[in-house]
């Protein structure tokens, strides 16, 4: 009997990030496999978002490599990373508040648009066709995340949970192969967390690999296939939810040795 080997879509290879004398991420290595839901957890200040920023080009690694679909992307600019097929959301929501939900998602497709300046200036058939395609896709994504009723509503006027979903829709508009979610359940009610888990599974079912940071352990344990744990920038554990849950170093990192 042969065992299927799932290739990694992302490899973080001995990545270190320093800010002056502070080591925020310290020699971290792991793979994210294509088609899985992979989680990165750890106490506050463990280096999780810093690692996301290193992957997406906001703060490139000091040393080490980031490899995406067998291509090294270490030091690539954020717009280049998005074009290659990695999208992300942020711990603090970053929407265009005075743009409609529709226009926020339309804007997310910018890196996939091909019309030239000439087409835009003279409203050529190429430009008009692309505008229709972009709008249709934006509406599809608003429906996909369940907020189509807010299509023409300013982003700032959406309920908090819907703003989170809008940010996911805008990220999906870049047509990513890998979606990074930074604390997507932050501020959610228990019911919203259950609905979020369903949405994450639906995203993966549509061919997008999901890599998430999350503090809510019920969400992490409920959706993740594998988990990596950081503490003070170092990787202290990696494995299935069951393995991580019972790892003594993880327990100590979250609860303290006295417990």
PDB file of C-alpha atoms in Angstrom:
ATOM      1  CA  UNK A   1       0.000   0.000   0.000  1.00  0.00           C
ATOM      2  CA  UNK A   2       1.427   3.353  -1.007  1.00  0.00           C
ATOM      3  CA  UNK A   3       1.043   6.418   1.185  1.00  0.00           C
ATOM      4  CA  UNK A   4       0.170   9.650  -0.605  1.00  0.00           C
ATOM      5  CA  UNK A   5       2.840  12.283  -0.103  1.00  0.00           C
ATOM      6  CA  UNK A   6       1.295  15.750  -0.066  1.00  0.00           C
ATOM      7  CA  UNK A   7       3.792  18.336  -1.311  1.00  0.00           C
ATOM      8  CA  UNK A   8       4.383  21.480   0.742  1.00  0.00           C
ATOM      9  CA  UNK A   9       2.904  24.653  -0.674  1.00  0.00           C
ATOM     10  CA  UNK A  10       4.992  26.750   1.750  1.00  0.00           C
ATOM     11  CA  UNK A  11       8.291  26.115   3.471  1.00  0.00           C
ATOM     12  CA  UNK A  12       9.670  28.346   6.193  1.00  0.00           C
ATOM     13  CA  UNK A  13      13.351  27.392   6.322  1.00  0.00           C
ATOM     14  CA  UNK A  14      15.412  28.444   9.367  1.00  0.00           C
ATOM     15  CA  UNK A  15      13.815  31.897   9.422  1.00  0.00           C
ATOM     16  CA  UNK A  16      15.106  34.441  11.924  1.00  0.00           C
ATOM     17  CA  UNK A  17      13.903  38.028  12.287  1.00  0.00           C
ATOM     18  CA  UNK A  18      15.819  40.550  14.370  1.00  0.00           C
ATOM     19  CA  UNK A  19      14.854  44.105  15.239  1.00  0.00           C
ATOM     20  CA  UNK A  20      18.107  45.552  16.519  1.00  0.00           C
ATOM     21  CA  UNK A  21      19.020  43.428  19.525  1.00  0.00           C
ATOM     22  CA  UNK A  22      15.568  41.817  19.762  1.00  0.00           C
ATOM     23  CA  UNK A  23      15.156  38.384  18.203  1.00  0.00           C
ATOM     24  CA  UNK A  24      11.435  38.204  17.361  1.00  0.00           C
ATOM     25  CA  UNK A  25      11.614  34.941  15.387  1.00  0.00           C
ATOM     26  CA  UNK A  26      14.464  32.536  16.100  1.00  0.00           C
ATOM     27  CA  UNK A  27      15.494  29.898  13.524  1.00  0.00           C
ATOM     28  CA  UNK A  28      11.985  28.613  12.761  1.00  0.00           C
ATOM     29  CA  UNK A  29      11.403  25.825  10.231  1.00  0.00           C
ATOM     30  CA  UNK A  30       8.170  24.113   9.128  1.00  0.00           C
ATOM     31  CA  UNK A  31       6.160  23.151   6.032  1.00  0.00           C
ATOM     32  CA  UNK A  32       2.542  23.892   5.170  1.00  0.00           C
ATOM     33  CA  UNK A  33       1.109  21.159   2.971  1.00  0.00           C
ATOM     34  CA  UNK A  34      -1.121  21.875   0.018  1.00  0.00           C
ATOM     35  CA  UNK A  35      -4.820  21.600   0.827  1.00  0.00           C
ATOM     36  CA  UNK A  36      -4.560  21.586   4.615  1.00  0.00           C
ATOM     37  CA  UNK A  37      -5.621  23.912   7.422  1.00  0.00           C
ATOM     38  CA  UNK A  38      -2.434  24.717   9.321  1.00  0.00           C
ATOM     39  CA  UNK A  39      -2.299  26.764  12.537  1.00  0.00           C
ATOM     40  CA  UNK A  40       0.375  28.843  14.216  1.00  0.00           C
ATOM     41  CA  UNK A  41      -0.235  29.414  17.918  1.00  0.00           C
ATOM     42  CA  UNK A  42       1.602  30.756  20.931  1.00  0.00           C
ATOM     43  CA  UNK A  43       1.300  33.266  23.779  1.00  0.00           C
ATOM     44  CA  UNK A  44       1.150  36.998  23.114  1.00  0.00           C
ATOM     45  CA  UNK A  45       4.514  38.258  21.859  1.00  0.00           C
ATOM     46  CA  UNK A  46       5.593  34.834  20.624  1.00  0.00           C
ATOM     47  CA  UNK A  47       6.438  36.142  17.135  1.00  0.00           C
ATOM     48  CA  UNK A  48       3.439  34.840  15.207  1.00  0.00           C
ATOM     49  CA  UNK A  49       2.454  38.002  13.334  1.00  0.00           C
ATOM     50  CA  UNK A  50       6.130  38.848  12.792  1.00  0.00           C
ATOM     51  CA  UNK A  51       6.471  35.507  11.016  1.00  0.00           C
ATOM     52  CA  UNK A  52       3.399  36.264   8.875  1.00  0.00           C
ATOM     53  CA  UNK A  53       4.955  39.621   8.017  1.00  0.00           C
ATOM     54  CA  UNK A  54       8.166  37.863   6.994  1.00  0.00           C
ATOM     55  CA  UNK A  55       6.309  35.482   4.698  1.00  0.00           C
ATOM     56  CA  UNK A  56       4.301  38.260   3.032  1.00  0.00           C
ATOM     57  CA  UNK A  57       7.189  40.679   2.547  1.00  0.00           C
ATOM     58  CA  UNK A  58       6.247  43.364   5.064  1.00  0.00           C
ATOM     59  CA  UNK A  59       9.321  42.732   7.232  1.00  0.00           C
ATOM     60  CA  UNK A  60      11.599  40.322   5.326  1.00  0.00           C
ATOM     61  CA  UNK A  61      13.532  37.728   7.366  1.00  0.00           C
ATOM     62  CA  UNK A  62      16.962  38.680   8.646  1.00  0.00           C
ATOM     63  CA  UNK A  63      18.196  35.182   7.790  1.00  0.00           C
ATOM     64  CA  UNK A  64      16.595  32.038   6.411  1.00  0.00           C
ATOM     65  CA  UNK A  65      14.361  31.375   3.423  1.00  0.00           C
ATOM     66  CA  UNK A  66      10.685  31.417   2.510  1.00  0.00           C
ATOM     67  CA  UNK A  67       9.792  29.028  -0.306  1.00  0.00           C
ATOM     68  CA  UNK A  68       6.347  29.084  -1.935  1.00  0.00           C
ATOM     69  CA  UNK A  69       5.378  26.469  -4.503  1.00  0.00           C
ATOM     70  CA  UNK A  70       9.048  25.529  -5.004  1.00  0.00           C
ATOM     71  CA  UNK A  71      10.036  29.157  -5.594  1.00  0.00           C
ATOM     72  CA  UNK A  72      12.053  31.190  -3.130  1.00  0.00           C
ATOM     73  CA  UNK A  73      10.233  34.412  -2.270  1.00  0.00           C
ATOM     74  CA  UNK A  74      12.460  35.627   0.567  1.00  0.00           C
ATOM     75  CA  UNK A  75      12.503  39.434   0.484  1.00  0.00           C
ATOM     76  CA  UNK A  76       9.839  39.764  -2.211  1.00  0.00           C
ATOM     77  CA  UNK A  77       7.655  42.877  -1.947  1.00  0.00           C
ATOM     78  CA  UNK A  78       4.097  42.464  -0.613  1.00  0.00           C
ATOM     79  CA  UNK A  79       2.518  43.125  -4.032  1.00  0.00           C
ATOM     80  CA  UNK A  80       4.822  40.535  -5.601  1.00  0.00           C
ATOM     81  CA  UNK A  81       3.874  37.978  -2.946  1.00  0.00           C
ATOM     82  CA  UNK A  82       0.176  38.643  -3.629  1.00  0.00           C
ATOM     83  CA  UNK A  83       0.667  38.242  -7.372  1.00  0.00           C
ATOM     84  CA  UNK A  84       2.444  34.920  -6.816  1.00  0.00           C
ATOM     85  CA  UNK A  85      -0.569  33.600  -4.922  1.00  0.00           C
ATOM     86  CA  UNK A  86      -0.380  34.393  -1.184  1.00  0.00           C
ATOM     87  CA  UNK A  87      -3.110  36.541   0.379  1.00  0.00           C
ATOM     88  CA  UNK A  88      -3.632  37.553   3.997  1.00  0.00           C
ATOM     89  CA  UNK A  89      -5.887  39.259   6.487  1.00  0.00           C
ATOM     90  CA  UNK A  90      -4.702  41.284   9.466  1.00  0.00           C
ATOM     91  CA  UNK A  91      -5.091  41.105  13.217  1.00  0.00           C
ATOM     92  CA  UNK A  92      -6.456  44.652  13.126  1.00  0.00           C
ATOM     93  CA  UNK A  93      -9.018  45.024  10.340  1.00  0.00           C
ATOM     94  CA  UNK A  94      -7.686  47.040   7.410  1.00  0.00           C
ATOM     95  CA  UNK A  95     -10.567  47.915   5.128  1.00  0.00           C
ATOM     96  CA  UNK A  96     -11.201  51.025   3.043  1.00  0.00           C
ATOM     97  CA  UNK A  97     -13.838  52.415   5.366  1.00  0.00           C
ATOM     98  CA  UNK A  98     -15.463  54.859   2.948  1.00  0.00           C
ATOM     99  CA  UNK A  99     -15.681  52.391   0.101  1.00  0.00           C
ATOM    100  CA  UNK A 100     -18.542  49.943  -0.325  1.00  0.00           C
ATOM    101  CA  UNK A 101     -18.104  46.262   0.416  1.00  0.00           C
ATOM    102  CA  UNK A 102     -18.303  45.659  -3.337  1.00  0.00           C
ATOM    103  CA  UNK A 103     -15.526  48.141  -4.103  1.00  0.00           C
ATOM    104  CA  UNK A 104     -13.302  46.740  -1.347  1.00  0.00           C
ATOM    105  CA  UNK A 105     -13.481  43.319  -2.993  1.00  0.00           C
ATOM    106  CA  UNK A 106     -13.132  44.767  -6.486  1.00  0.00           C
ATOM    107  CA  UNK A 107      -9.937  46.462  -5.347  1.00  0.00           C
ATOM    108  CA  UNK A 108      -8.617  43.121  -4.155  1.00  0.00           C
ATOM    109  CA  UNK A 109      -8.571  41.934  -7.764  1.00  0.00           C
ATOM    110  CA  UNK A 110      -6.207  44.696  -8.875  1.00  0.00           C
ATOM    111  CA  UNK A 111      -3.206  42.362  -9.111  1.00  0.00           C
ATOM    112  CA  UNK A 112      -5.164  40.143 -11.561  1.00  0.00           C
ATOM    113  CA  UNK A 113      -6.344  42.920 -13.889  1.00  0.00           C
ATOM    114  CA  UNK A 114      -4.802  43.327 -17.359  1.00  0.00           C
ATOM    115  CA  UNK A 115      -6.382  46.401 -18.925  1.00  0.00           C
ATOM    116  CA  UNK A 116      -3.855  49.110 -19.833  1.00  0.00           C
ATOM    117  CA  UNK A 117      -3.974  52.831 -19.141  1.00  0.00           C
ATOM    118  CA  UNK A 118      -5.171  53.404 -22.710  1.00  0.00           C
ATOM    119  CA  UNK A 119      -8.096  51.035 -22.135  1.00  0.00           C
ATOM    120  CA  UNK A 120      -9.090  52.844 -18.944  1.00  0.00           C
ATOM    121  CA  UNK A 121      -8.865  56.313 -20.448  1.00  0.00           C
ATOM    122  CA  UNK A 122     -10.947  55.474 -23.506  1.00  0.00           C
ATOM    123  CA  UNK A 123     -13.225  52.833 -21.980  1.00  0.00           C
ATOM    124  CA  UNK A 124     -12.340  50.283 -24.624  1.00  0.00           C
ATOM    125  CA  UNK A 125     -14.240  46.977 -24.953  1.00  0.00           C
ATOM    126  CA  UNK A 126     -11.336  45.278 -23.164  1.00  0.00           C
ATOM    127  CA  UNK A 127     -11.692  47.586 -20.186  1.00  0.00           C
ATOM    128  CA  UNK A 128     -15.489  47.305 -20.057  1.00  0.00           C
ATOM    129  CA  UNK A 129     -15.345  43.509 -20.205  1.00  0.00           C
ATOM    130  CA  UNK A 130     -12.794  43.402 -17.411  1.00  0.00           C
ATOM    131  CA  UNK A 131     -14.872  45.757 -15.251  1.00  0.00           C
ATOM    132  CA  UNK A 132     -17.871  43.440 -15.643  1.00  0.00           C
ATOM    133  CA  UNK A 133     -15.760  40.406 -14.791  1.00  0.00           C
ATOM    134  CA  UNK A 134     -14.297  42.092 -11.707  1.00  0.00           C
ATOM    135  CA  UNK A 135     -17.730  43.201 -10.451  1.00  0.00           C
ATOM    136  CA  UNK A 136     -19.276  39.776 -11.045  1.00  0.00           C
ATOM    137  CA  UNK A 137     -16.441  38.072  -9.195  1.00  0.00           C
ATOM    138  CA  UNK A 138     -16.726  40.521  -6.300  1.00  0.00           C
ATOM    139  CA  UNK A 139     -20.433  39.757  -5.939  1.00  0.00           C
ATOM    140  CA  UNK A 140     -19.682  36.014  -6.016  1.00  0.00           C
ATOM    141  CA  UNK A 141     -17.171  36.422  -3.188  1.00  0.00           C
ATOM    142  CA  UNK A 142     -19.540  38.502  -1.072  1.00  0.00           C
ATOM    143  CA  UNK A 143     -22.072  35.708  -1.484  1.00  0.00           C
ATOM    144  CA  UNK A 144     -19.416  33.106  -0.698  1.00  0.00           C
ATOM    145  CA  UNK A 145     -18.596  34.677   2.684  1.00  0.00           C
ATOM    146  CA  UNK A 146     -22.255  35.379   3.413  1.00  0.00           C
ATOM    147  CA  UNK A 147     -22.430  39.186   3.386  1.00  0.00           C
ATOM    148  CA  UNK A 148     -24.019  39.914   0.011  1.00  0.00           C
ATOM    149  CA  UNK A 149     -26.731  41.990   1.748  1.00  0.00           C
ATOM    150  CA  UNK A 150     -24.015  44.603   2.433  1.00  0.00           C
ATOM    151  CA  UNK A 151     -22.850  44.856  -1.195  1.00  0.00           C
ATOM    152  CA  UNK A 152     -23.372  48.624  -1.454  1.00  0.00           C
ATOM    153  CA  UNK A 153     -22.779  49.492   2.215  1.00  0.00           C
ATOM    154  CA  UNK A 154     -19.709  51.419   3.331  1.00  0.00           C
ATOM    155  CA  UNK A 155     -17.248  49.044   4.997  1.00  0.00           C
ATOM    156  CA  UNK A 156     -17.226  51.161   8.170  1.00  0.00           C
ATOM    157  CA  UNK A 157     -20.976  50.605   8.587  1.00  0.00           C
ATOM    158  CA  UNK A 158     -20.828  46.811   8.523  1.00  0.00           C
ATOM    159  CA  UNK A 159     -21.162  44.864  11.779  1.00  0.00           C
ATOM    160  CA  UNK A 160     -17.814  43.786  13.186  1.00  0.00           C
ATOM    161  CA  UNK A 161     -18.176  40.143  12.205  1.00  0.00           C
ATOM    162  CA  UNK A 162     -19.142  41.119   8.662  1.00  0.00           C
ATOM    163  CA  UNK A 163     -16.087  43.366   8.419  1.00  0.00           C
ATOM    164  CA  UNK A 164     -13.959  40.319   9.229  1.00  0.00           C
ATOM    165  CA  UNK A 165     -15.733  38.367   6.488  1.00  0.00           C
ATOM    166  CA  UNK A 166     -15.278  41.254   4.068  1.00  0.00           C
ATOM    167  CA  UNK A 167     -11.553  41.214   4.687  1.00  0.00           C
ATOM    168  CA  UNK A 168     -11.515  37.494   3.879  1.00  0.00           C
ATOM    169  CA  UNK A 169     -13.496  38.136   0.675  1.00  0.00           C
ATOM    170  CA  UNK A 170     -11.042  40.843  -0.378  1.00  0.00           C
ATOM    171  CA  UNK A 171      -8.114  38.487   0.255  1.00  0.00           C
ATOM    172  CA  UNK A 172      -9.805  35.755  -1.784  1.00  0.00           C
ATOM    173  CA  UNK A 173     -10.270  38.262  -4.615  1.00  0.00           C
ATOM    174  CA  UNK A 174      -6.538  38.026  -5.332  1.00  0.00           C
ATOM    175  CA  UNK A 175      -7.180  34.393  -6.338  1.00  0.00           C
ATOM    176  CA  UNK A 176      -4.653  32.962  -3.867  1.00  0.00           C
ATOM    177  CA  UNK A 177      -3.340  29.439  -3.572  1.00  0.00           C
ATOM    178  CA  UNK A 178      -2.514  30.131   0.096  1.00  0.00           C
ATOM    179  CA  UNK A 179      -4.574  32.277   2.479  1.00  0.00           C
ATOM    180  CA  UNK A 180      -3.036  33.564   5.725  1.00  0.00           C
ATOM    181  CA  UNK A 181      -5.578  34.503   8.402  1.00  0.00           C
ATOM    182  CA  UNK A 182      -4.303  36.514  11.376  1.00  0.00           C
ATOM    183  CA  UNK A 183      -6.651  35.929  14.329  1.00  0.00           C
ATOM    184  CA  UNK A 184      -9.821  35.697  12.225  1.00  0.00           C
ATOM    185  CA  UNK A 185     -12.013  34.824  15.246  1.00  0.00           C
ATOM    186  CA  UNK A 186     -10.907  37.791  17.385  1.00  0.00           C
ATOM    187  CA  UNK A 187     -13.949  39.491  18.877  1.00  0.00           C
ATOM    188  CA  UNK A 188     -16.404  36.882  17.582  1.00  0.00           C
ATOM    189  CA  UNK A 189     -19.321  35.458  19.528  1.00  0.00           C
ATOM    190  CA  UNK A 190     -19.382  31.662  20.056  1.00  0.00           C
ATOM    191  CA  UNK A 191     -21.886  31.289  17.207  1.00  0.00           C
ATOM    192  CA  UNK A 192     -19.773  33.439  14.888  1.00  0.00           C
ATOM    193  CA  UNK A 193     -16.770  31.242  15.679  1.00  0.00           C
ATOM    194  CA  UNK A 194     -18.700  28.136  14.665  1.00  0.00           C
ATOM    195  CA  UNK A 195     -19.726  29.854  11.415  1.00  0.00           C
ATOM    196  CA  UNK A 196     -16.118  30.932  10.809  1.00  0.00           C
ATOM    197  CA  UNK A 197     -14.927  27.336  11.114  1.00  0.00           C
ATOM    198  CA  UNK A 198     -17.473  26.374   8.486  1.00  0.00           C
ATOM    199  CA  UNK A 199     -16.241  29.156   6.205  1.00  0.00           C
ATOM    200  CA  UNK A 200     -12.604  28.073   6.608  1.00  0.00           C
ATOM    201  CA  UNK A 201     -13.517  24.520   5.613  1.00  0.00           C
ATOM    202  CA  UNK A 202     -15.453  25.872   2.628  1.00  0.00           C
ATOM    203  CA  UNK A 203     -12.411  27.892   1.516  1.00  0.00           C
ATOM    204  CA  UNK A 204     -10.219  24.782   1.625  1.00  0.00           C
ATOM    205  CA  UNK A 205     -12.880  22.769  -0.218  1.00  0.00           C
ATOM    206  CA  UNK A 206     -12.561  25.366  -2.998  1.00  0.00           C
ATOM    207  CA  UNK A 207      -8.864  24.649  -3.455  1.00  0.00           C
ATOM    208  CA  UNK A 208      -7.217  27.265  -1.207  1.00  0.00           C
ATOM    209  CA  UNK A 209      -4.766  26.200   1.517  1.00  0.00           C
ATOM    210  CA  UNK A 210      -5.345  28.005   4.831  1.00  0.00           C
ATOM    211  CA  UNK A 211      -2.627  28.997   7.317  1.00  0.00           C
ATOM    212  CA  UNK A 212      -3.987  30.738  10.397  1.00  0.00           C
ATOM    213  CA  UNK A 213      -2.921  32.398  13.614  1.00  0.00           C
ATOM    214  CA  UNK A 214      -5.543  32.067  16.317  1.00  0.00           C
ATOM    215  CA  UNK A 215      -5.775  32.403  20.100  1.00  0.00           C
ATOM    216  CA  UNK A 216      -9.087  30.595  20.510  1.00  0.00           C
ATOM    217  CA  UNK A 217      -8.084  26.980  21.126  1.00  0.00           C
ATOM    218  CA  UNK A 218     -11.547  25.644  20.325  1.00  0.00           C
ATOM    219  CA  UNK A 219     -11.252  27.157  16.854  1.00  0.00           C
ATOM    220  CA  UNK A 220      -7.670  25.928  16.409  1.00  0.00           C
ATOM    221  CA  UNK A 221      -8.436  22.401  17.578  1.00  0.00           C
ATOM    222  CA  UNK A 222     -11.686  22.370  15.616  1.00  0.00           C
ATOM    223  CA  UNK A 223     -10.284  23.171  12.170  1.00  0.00           C
ATOM    224  CA  UNK A 224      -6.540  22.481  12.081  1.00  0.00           C
ATOM    225  CA  UNK A 225      -4.859  19.371  10.734  1.00  0.00           C
ATOM    226  CA  UNK A 226      -1.439  20.383  12.054  1.00  0.00           C
ATOM    227  CA  UNK A 227      -0.179  23.034  14.454  1.00  0.00           C
ATOM    228  CA  UNK A 228       3.126  24.778  15.126  1.00  0.00           C
ATOM    229  CA  UNK A 229       3.683  26.475  18.483  1.00  0.00           C
ATOM    230  CA  UNK A 230       5.974  29.458  19.035  1.00  0.00           C
ATOM    231  CA  UNK A 231       7.185  30.806  22.360  1.00  0.00           C
ATOM    232  CA  UNK A 232       9.501  33.827  22.561  1.00  0.00           C
ATOM    233  CA  UNK A 233      10.202  33.439  18.850  1.00  0.00           C
ATOM    234  CA  UNK A 234      11.246  29.779  19.053  1.00  0.00           C
ATOM    235  CA  UNK A 235       9.364  26.772  17.733  1.00  0.00           C
ATOM    236  CA  UNK A 236       8.628  24.573  20.741  1.00  0.00           C
ATOM    237  CA  UNK A 237       6.211  22.040  19.235  1.00  0.00           C
ATOM    238  CA  UNK A 238       4.712  20.784  15.992  1.00  0.00           C
ATOM    239  CA  UNK A 239       2.124  18.099  15.370  1.00  0.00           C
ATOM    240  CA  UNK A 240      -1.525  17.188  15.320  1.00  0.00           C
ATOM    241  CA  UNK A 241      -3.965  18.985  17.636  1.00  0.00           C
ATOM    242  CA  UNK A 242      -3.882  16.006  20.008  1.00  0.00           C
ATOM    243  CA  UNK A 243      -0.072  15.937  20.117  1.00  0.00           C
ATOM    244  CA  UNK A 244       0.170  19.682  20.713  1.00  0.00           C
ATOM    245  CA  UNK A 245      -2.559  19.665  23.353  1.00  0.00           C
ATOM    246  CA  UNK A 246      -0.599  17.162  25.440  1.00  0.00           C
ATOM    247  CA  UNK A 247       2.889  18.607  24.898  1.00  0.00           C
ATOM    248  CA  UNK A 248       4.401  19.645  28.238  1.00  0.00           C
ATOM    249  CA  UNK A 249       6.334  22.587  26.760  1.00  0.00           C
ATOM    250  CA  UNK A 250       3.122  23.954  25.236  1.00  0.00           C
ATOM    251  CA  UNK A 251       1.280  23.607  28.545  1.00  0.00           C
ATOM    252  CA  UNK A 252       4.086  25.442  30.332  1.00  0.00           C
ATOM    253  CA  UNK A 253       4.209  28.210  27.705  1.00  0.00           C
ATOM    254  CA  UNK A 254       0.517  28.946  28.154  1.00  0.00           C
ATOM    255  CA  UNK A 255       0.048  28.224  31.861  1.00  0.00           C
ATOM    256  CA  UNK A 256       3.478  28.576  33.443  1.00  0.00           C
ATOM    257  CA  UNK A 257       5.606  25.835  34.987  1.00  0.00           C
ATOM    258  CA  UNK A 258       3.971  26.160  38.405  1.00  0.00           C
ATOM    259  CA  UNK A 259       0.775  24.679  36.928  1.00  0.00           C
TER     260      UNK A 259
END
